[in-house]
Amino acid sequence: MGKPRRHHTKSRTNMRRSHQALDPIGLVTCPQCKSKVMPHRVCSSCGFYKGEEIINVLKDVKKDVKKKK
Ligand SMILES: [Zn+2]
């Protein structure tokens, strides 16, 4: 458990922190638009999944443009 900092060597601290590294998240390249996507999920930039268009991304873009004007 906790001890005053000076009682720990740098080696001990580093050995404890050797387990704290984060794993990189696995990303897949979208076959439709070649952007990085989470696996087994609809692509957020083109709206395609398994070669089918699930979300009409361009429709939402047009709505946003109208709102801004
Ligand atoms: Zn895509």
PDB file of N, CA and C and ligand atoms in Angstrom:
ATOM      1  N   MET A   1       0.840  -1.206   0.000  1.00  0.00           N
ATOM      2  CA  MET A   1       0.000   0.000   0.000  1.00  0.00           C
ATOM      3  C   MET A   1       0.869   1.248   0.000  1.00  0.00           C
ATOM      4  N   GLY A   2       0.247   2.425   0.305  1.00  0.00           N
ATOM      5  CA  GLY A   2       0.966   3.683   0.201  1.00  0.00           C
ATOM      6  C   GLY A   2       2.109   3.799   1.184  1.00  0.00           C
ATOM      7  N   LYS A   3       3.198   4.319   0.693  1.00  0.00           N
ATOM      8  CA  LYS A   3       4.377   4.561   1.526  1.00  0.00           C
ATOM      9  C   LYS A   3       4.907   5.940   1.158  1.00  0.00           C
ATOM     10  N   PRO A   4       5.670   6.582   2.062  1.00  0.00           N
ATOM     11  CA  PRO A   4       6.282   7.852   1.670  1.00  0.00           C
ATOM     12  C   PRO A   4       7.114   7.677   0.401  1.00  0.00           C
ATOM     13  N   ARG A   5       7.103   8.708  -0.452  1.00  0.00           N
ATOM     14  CA  ARG A   5       7.734   8.606  -1.759  1.00  0.00           C
ATOM     15  C   ARG A   5       9.205   8.194  -1.649  1.00  0.00           C
ATOM     16  N   ARG A   6       9.915   8.726  -0.621  1.00  0.00           N
ATOM     17  CA  ARG A   6      11.356   8.476  -0.548  1.00  0.00           C
ATOM     18  C   ARG A   6      11.674   7.018  -0.204  1.00  0.00           C
ATOM     19  N   HIS A   7      10.686   6.287   0.355  1.00  0.00           N
ATOM     20  CA  HIS A   7      10.934   4.879   0.676  1.00  0.00           C
ATOM     21  C   HIS A   7      10.902   3.984  -0.560  1.00  0.00           C
ATOM     22  N   HIS A   8      10.399   4.501  -1.693  1.00  0.00           N
ATOM     23  CA  HIS A   8      10.332   3.723  -2.925  1.00  0.00           C
ATOM     24  C   HIS A   8      11.492   4.106  -3.825  1.00  0.00           C
ATOM     25  N   THR A   9      12.117   3.130  -4.408  1.00  0.00           N
ATOM     26  CA  THR A   9      13.123   3.434  -5.420  1.00  0.00           C
ATOM     27  C   THR A   9      12.408   3.756  -6.729  1.00  0.00           C
ATOM     28  N   LYS A  10      13.123   4.426  -7.638  1.00  0.00           N
ATOM     29  CA  LYS A  10      12.574   4.705  -8.969  1.00  0.00           C
ATOM     30  C   LYS A  10      12.262   3.397  -9.675  1.00  0.00           C
ATOM     31  N   SER A  11      13.108   2.410  -9.419  1.00  0.00           N
ATOM     32  CA  SER A  11      12.910   1.103 -10.052  1.00  0.00           C
ATOM     33  C   SER A  11      11.576   0.489  -9.626  1.00  0.00           C
ATOM     34  N   ARG A  12      11.281   0.560  -8.332  1.00  0.00           N
ATOM     35  CA  ARG A  12      10.010   0.004  -7.846  1.00  0.00           C
ATOM     36  C   ARG A  12       8.832   0.712  -8.496  1.00  0.00           C
ATOM     37  N   THR A  13       8.893   2.066  -8.531  1.00  0.00           N
ATOM     38  CA  THR A  13       7.816   2.841  -9.151  1.00  0.00           C
ATOM     39  C   THR A  13       7.649   2.442 -10.611  1.00  0.00           C
ATOM     40  N   ASN A  14       8.774   2.337 -11.337  1.00  0.00           N
ATOM     41  CA  ASN A  14       8.700   1.997 -12.758  1.00  0.00           C
ATOM     42  C   ASN A  14       8.178   0.585 -12.964  1.00  0.00           C
ATOM     43  N   MET A  15       8.561  -0.324 -12.064  1.00  0.00           N
ATOM     44  CA  MET A  15       8.063  -1.702 -12.182  1.00  0.00           C
ATOM     45  C   MET A  15       6.551  -1.739 -11.987  1.00  0.00           C
ATOM     46  N   ARG A  16       6.035  -0.938 -11.010  1.00  0.00           N
ATOM     47  CA  ARG A  16       4.590  -0.880 -10.785  1.00  0.00           C
ATOM     48  C   ARG A  16       3.887  -0.309 -12.022  1.00  0.00           C
ATOM     49  N   ARG A  17       4.500   0.733 -12.617  1.00  0.00           N
ATOM     50  CA  ARG A  17       3.851   1.404 -13.752  1.00  0.00           C
ATOM     51  C   ARG A  17       4.007   0.645 -15.060  1.00  0.00           C
ATOM     52  N   SER A  18       4.776  -0.431 -15.044  1.00  0.00           N
ATOM     53  CA  SER A  18       4.944  -1.196 -16.281  1.00  0.00           C
ATOM     54  C   SER A  18       3.637  -1.836 -16.724  1.00  0.00           C
ATOM     55  N   HIS A  19       2.648  -1.922 -15.835  1.00  0.00           N
ATOM     56  CA  HIS A  19       1.358  -2.530 -16.184  1.00  0.00           C
ATOM     57  C   HIS A  19       0.326  -1.489 -16.602  1.00  0.00           C
ATOM     58  N   GLN A  20       0.682  -0.192 -16.571  1.00  0.00           N
ATOM     59  CA  GLN A  20      -0.319   0.851 -16.787  1.00  0.00           C
ATOM     60  C   GLN A  20      -0.457   1.279 -18.238  1.00  0.00           C
ATOM     61  N   ALA A  21       0.316   0.689 -19.140  1.00  0.00           N
ATOM     62  CA  ALA A  21       0.246   1.111 -20.537  1.00  0.00           C
ATOM     63  C   ALA A  21      -1.108   0.745 -21.133  1.00  0.00           C
ATOM     64  N   LEU A  22      -1.640   1.597 -22.017  1.00  0.00           N
ATOM     65  CA  LEU A  22      -2.922   1.362 -22.674  1.00  0.00           C
ATOM     66  C   LEU A  22      -2.682   0.626 -23.991  1.00  0.00           C
ATOM     67  N   ASP A  23      -3.573  -0.309 -24.288  1.00  0.00           N
ATOM     68  CA  ASP A  23      -3.482  -1.021 -25.562  1.00  0.00           C
ATOM     69  C   ASP A  23      -4.049  -0.141 -26.669  1.00  0.00           C
ATOM     70  N   PRO A  24      -3.487  -0.166 -27.860  1.00  0.00           N
ATOM     71  CA  PRO A  24      -4.067   0.604 -28.957  1.00  0.00           C
ATOM     72  C   PRO A  24      -5.400  -0.007 -29.375  1.00  0.00           C
ATOM     73  N   ILE A  25      -6.389   0.869 -29.718  1.00  0.00           N
ATOM     74  CA  ILE A  25      -7.697   0.356 -30.122  1.00  0.00           C
ATOM     75  C   ILE A  25      -7.602  -0.203 -31.525  1.00  0.00           C
ATOM     76  N   GLY A  26      -8.250  -1.331 -31.763  1.00  0.00           N
ATOM     77  CA  GLY A  26      -8.224  -1.965 -33.079  1.00  0.00           C
ATOM     78  C   GLY A  26      -9.130  -1.237 -34.048  1.00  0.00           C
ATOM     79  N   LEU A  27      -8.566  -0.690 -35.112  1.00  0.00           N
ATOM     80  CA  LEU A  27      -9.358   0.024 -36.103  1.00  0.00           C
ATOM     81  C   LEU A  27      -9.249  -0.691 -37.444  1.00  0.00           C
ATOM     82  N   VAL A  28     -10.337  -0.678 -38.194  1.00  0.00           N
ATOM     83  CA  VAL A  28     -10.410  -1.317 -39.505  1.00  0.00           C
ATOM     84  C   VAL A  28     -10.572  -0.219 -40.552  1.00  0.00           C
ATOM     85  N   THR A  29     -10.036  -0.446 -41.744  1.00  0.00           N
ATOM     86  CA  THR A  29     -10.204   0.519 -42.827  1.00  0.00           C
ATOM     87  C   THR A  29     -11.530   0.272 -43.526  1.00  0.00           C
ATOM     88  N   CYS A  30     -12.341   1.329 -43.674  1.00  0.00           N
ATOM     89  CA  CYS A  30     -13.630   1.215 -44.367  1.00  0.00           C
ATOM     90  C   CYS A  30     -13.387   0.922 -45.849  1.00  0.00           C
ATOM     91  N   PRO A  31     -13.983  -0.152 -46.396  1.00  0.00           N
ATOM     92  CA  PRO A  31     -13.764  -0.463 -47.814  1.00  0.00           C
ATOM     93  C   PRO A  31     -14.406   0.559 -48.756  1.00  0.00           C
ATOM     94  N   GLN A  32     -15.385   1.339 -48.241  1.00  0.00           N
ATOM     95  CA  GLN A  32     -16.096   2.300 -49.087  1.00  0.00           C
ATOM     96  C   GLN A  32     -15.318   3.616 -49.217  1.00  0.00           C
ATOM     97  N   CYS A  33     -14.887   4.179 -48.086  1.00  0.00           N
ATOM     98  CA  CYS A  33     -14.259   5.503 -48.124  1.00  0.00           C
ATOM     99  C   CYS A  33     -12.840   5.495 -47.574  1.00  0.00           C
ATOM    100  N   LYS A  34     -12.326   4.308 -47.170  1.00  0.00           N
ATOM    101  CA  LYS A  34     -10.928   4.125 -46.737  1.00  0.00           C
ATOM    102  C   LYS A  34     -10.580   4.885 -45.452  1.00  0.00           C
ATOM    103  N   SER A  35     -11.579   5.262 -44.656  1.00  0.00           N
ATOM    104  CA  SER A  35     -11.265   5.912 -43.383  1.00  0.00           C
ATOM    105  C   SER A  35     -11.232   4.863 -42.275  1.00  0.00           C
ATOM    106  N   LYS A  36     -10.631   5.188 -41.143  1.00  0.00           N
ATOM    107  CA  LYS A  36     -10.496   4.251 -40.039  1.00  0.00           C
ATOM    108  C   LYS A  36     -11.820   4.164 -39.272  1.00  0.00           C
ATOM    109  N   VAL A  37     -12.327   2.938 -39.070  1.00  0.00           N
ATOM    110  CA  VAL A  37     -13.622   2.716 -38.435  1.00  0.00           C
ATOM    111  C   VAL A  37     -13.468   1.655 -37.340  1.00  0.00           C
ATOM    112  N   MET A  38     -14.327   1.714 -36.310  1.00  0.00           N
ATOM    113  CA  MET A  38     -14.395   0.647 -35.329  1.00  0.00           C
ATOM    114  C   MET A  38     -14.976  -0.595 -36.011  1.00  0.00           C
ATOM    115  N   PRO A  39     -14.443  -1.793 -35.736  1.00  0.00           N
ATOM    116  CA  PRO A  39     -14.945  -2.989 -36.409  1.00  0.00           C
ATOM    117  C   PRO A  39     -16.389  -3.310 -36.035  1.00  0.00           C
ATOM    118  N   HIS A  40     -17.157  -3.891 -36.966  1.00  0.00           N
ATOM    119  CA  HIS A  40     -18.556  -4.310 -36.795  1.00  0.00           C
ATOM    120  C   HIS A  40     -19.467  -3.122 -36.477  1.00  0.00           C
ATOM    121  N   ARG A  41     -19.154  -1.952 -37.027  1.00  0.00           N
ATOM    122  CA  ARG A  41     -19.999  -0.783 -36.814  1.00  0.00           C
ATOM    123  C   ARG A  41     -20.171  -0.036 -38.142  1.00  0.00           C
ATOM    124  N   VAL A  42     -21.289   0.691 -38.256  1.00  0.00           N
ATOM    125  CA  VAL A  42     -21.530   1.475 -39.460  1.00  0.00           C
ATOM    126  C   VAL A  42     -20.487   2.590 -39.532  1.00  0.00           C
ATOM    127  N   CYS A  43     -19.946   2.807 -40.715  1.00  0.00           N
ATOM    128  CA  CYS A  43     -18.944   3.856 -40.904  1.00  0.00           C
ATOM    129  C   CYS A  43     -19.605   5.209 -40.698  1.00  0.00           C
ATOM    130  N   SER A  44     -19.019   6.053 -39.843  1.00  0.00           N
ATOM    131  CA  SER A  44     -19.634   7.339 -39.535  1.00  0.00           C
ATOM    132  C   SER A  44     -19.394   8.380 -40.614  1.00  0.00           C
ATOM    133  N   SER A  45     -18.402   8.171 -41.482  1.00  0.00           N
ATOM    134  CA  SER A  45     -18.105   9.187 -42.496  1.00  0.00           C
ATOM    135  C   SER A  45     -18.844   8.924 -43.805  1.00  0.00           C
ATOM    136  N   CYS A  46     -19.194   7.656 -44.139  1.00  0.00           N
ATOM    137  CA  CYS A  46     -19.937   7.403 -45.379  1.00  0.00           C
ATOM    138  C   CYS A  46     -21.250   6.673 -45.123  1.00  0.00           C
ATOM    139  N   GLY A  47     -21.492   6.148 -43.912  1.00  0.00           N
ATOM    140  CA  GLY A  47     -22.769   5.518 -43.573  1.00  0.00           C
ATOM    141  C   GLY A  47     -22.951   4.129 -44.130  1.00  0.00           C
ATOM    142  N   PHE A  48     -21.882   3.462 -44.576  1.00  0.00           N
ATOM    143  CA  PHE A  48     -21.988   2.130 -45.174  1.00  0.00           C
ATOM    144  C   PHE A  48     -21.599   1.061 -44.166  1.00  0.00           C
ATOM    145  N   TYR A  49     -22.268  -0.100 -44.270  1.00  0.00           N
ATOM    146  CA  TYR A  49     -21.877  -1.275 -43.497  1.00  0.00           C
ATOM    147  C   TYR A  49     -22.149  -2.503 -44.352  1.00  0.00           C
ATOM    148  N   LYS A  50     -21.167  -3.377 -44.495  1.00  0.00           N
ATOM    149  CA  LYS A  50     -21.245  -4.598 -45.318  1.00  0.00           C
ATOM    150  C   LYS A  50     -21.719  -4.272 -46.728  1.00  0.00           C
ATOM    151  N   GLY A  51     -21.213  -3.185 -47.313  1.00  0.00           N
ATOM    152  CA  GLY A  51     -21.539  -2.834 -48.689  1.00  0.00           C
ATOM    153  C   GLY A  51     -22.914  -2.233 -48.870  1.00  0.00           C
ATOM    154  N   GLU A  52     -23.675  -1.999 -47.782  1.00  0.00           N
ATOM    155  CA  GLU A  52     -24.992  -1.388 -47.894  1.00  0.00           C
ATOM    156  C   GLU A  52     -24.980  -0.030 -47.221  1.00  0.00           C
ATOM    157  N   GLU A  53     -25.757   0.917 -47.787  1.00  0.00           N
ATOM    158  CA  GLU A  53     -25.839   2.232 -47.173  1.00  0.00           C
ATOM    159  C   GLU A  53     -26.875   2.174 -46.057  1.00  0.00           C
ATOM    160  N   ILE A  54     -26.452   2.360 -44.813  1.00  0.00           N
ATOM    161  CA  ILE A  54     -27.351   2.266 -43.660  1.00  0.00           C
ATOM    162  C   ILE A  54     -27.836   3.664 -43.269  1.00  0.00           C
ATOM    163  N   ILE A  55     -26.920   4.620 -43.237  1.00  0.00           N
ATOM    164  CA  ILE A  55     -27.263   5.994 -42.871  1.00  0.00           C
ATOM    165  C   ILE A  55     -26.976   6.887 -44.068  1.00  0.00           C
ATOM    166  N   ASN A  56     -27.921   7.760 -44.418  1.00  0.00           N
ATOM    167  CA  ASN A  56     -27.675   8.725 -45.490  1.00  0.00           C
ATOM    168  C   ASN A  56     -26.933   9.915 -44.898  1.00  0.00           C
ATOM    169  N   VAL A  57     -25.611   9.877 -45.015  1.00  0.00           N
ATOM    170  CA  VAL A  57     -24.779  10.913 -44.400  1.00  0.00           C
ATOM    171  C   VAL A  57     -24.966  12.256 -45.109  1.00  0.00           C
ATOM    172  N   LEU A  58     -25.111  12.202 -46.436  1.00  0.00           N
ATOM    173  CA  LEU A  58     -25.203  13.448 -47.209  1.00  0.00           C
ATOM    174  C   LEU A  58     -26.487  14.215 -46.875  1.00  0.00           C
ATOM    175  N   LYS A  59     -27.601  13.484 -46.561  1.00  0.00           N
ATOM    176  CA  LYS A  59     -28.858  14.142 -46.216  1.00  0.00           C
ATOM    177  C   LYS A  59     -28.661  15.038 -44.983  1.00  0.00           C
ATOM    178  N   ASP A  60     -27.992  14.492 -43.953  1.00  0.00           N
ATOM    179  CA  ASP A  60     -27.748  15.258 -42.732  1.00  0.00           C
ATOM    180  C   ASP A  60     -26.856  16.468 -43.015  1.00  0.00           C
ATOM    181  N   VAL A  61     -25.874  16.300 -43.918  1.00  0.00           N
ATOM    182  CA  VAL A  61     -24.972  17.406 -44.255  1.00  0.00           C
ATOM    183  C   VAL A  61     -25.773  18.543 -44.870  1.00  0.00           C
ATOM    184  N   LYS A  62     -26.726  18.201 -45.813  1.00  0.00           N
ATOM    185  CA  LYS A  62     -27.532  19.227 -46.454  1.00  0.00           C
ATOM    186  C   LYS A  62     -28.380  19.986 -45.432  1.00  0.00           C
ATOM    187  N   LYS A  63     -28.942  19.250 -44.429  1.00  0.00           N
ATOM    188  CA  LYS A  63     -29.742  19.892 -43.379  1.00  0.00           C
ATOM    189  C   LYS A  63     -28.903  20.917 -42.619  1.00  0.00           C
ATOM    190  N   ASP A  64     -27.669  20.512 -42.278  1.00  0.00           N
ATOM    191  CA  ASP A  64     -26.782  21.393 -41.531  1.00  0.00           C
ATOM    192  C   ASP A  64     -26.491  22.658 -42.323  1.00  0.00           C
ATOM    193  N   VAL A  65     -26.286  22.509 -43.639  1.00  0.00           N
ATOM    194  CA  VAL A  65     -25.977  23.664 -44.493  1.00  0.00           C
ATOM    195  C   VAL A  65     -27.145  24.634 -44.490  1.00  0.00           C
ATOM    196  N   LYS A  66     -28.394  24.069 -44.580  1.00  0.00           N
ATOM    197  CA  LYS A  66     -29.602  24.922 -44.590  1.00  0.00           C
ATOM    198  C   LYS A  66     -29.723  25.699 -43.270  1.00  0.00           C
ATOM    199  N   LYS A  67     -29.451  25.025 -42.141  1.00  0.00           N
ATOM    200  CA  LYS A  67     -29.557  25.662 -40.835  1.00  0.00           C
ATOM    201  C   LYS A  67     -28.574  26.825 -40.722  1.00  0.00           C
ATOM    202  N   LYS A  68     -27.369  26.639 -41.256  1.00  0.00           N
ATOM    203  CA  LYS A  68     -26.337  27.677 -41.144  1.00  0.00           C
ATOM    204  C   LYS A  68     -26.738  28.915 -41.940  1.00  0.00           C
ATOM    205  N   LYS A  69     -27.437  28.724 -43.104  1.00  0.00           N
ATOM    206  CA  LYS A  69     -27.837  29.870 -43.917  1.00  0.00           C
ATOM    207  C   LYS A  69     -29.047  30.548 -43.274  1.00  0.00           C
TER     208      LYS A  69
HETATM  209 ZN    ZN B   1     -16.771   4.686 -44.859  1.00  0.00          ZN
END
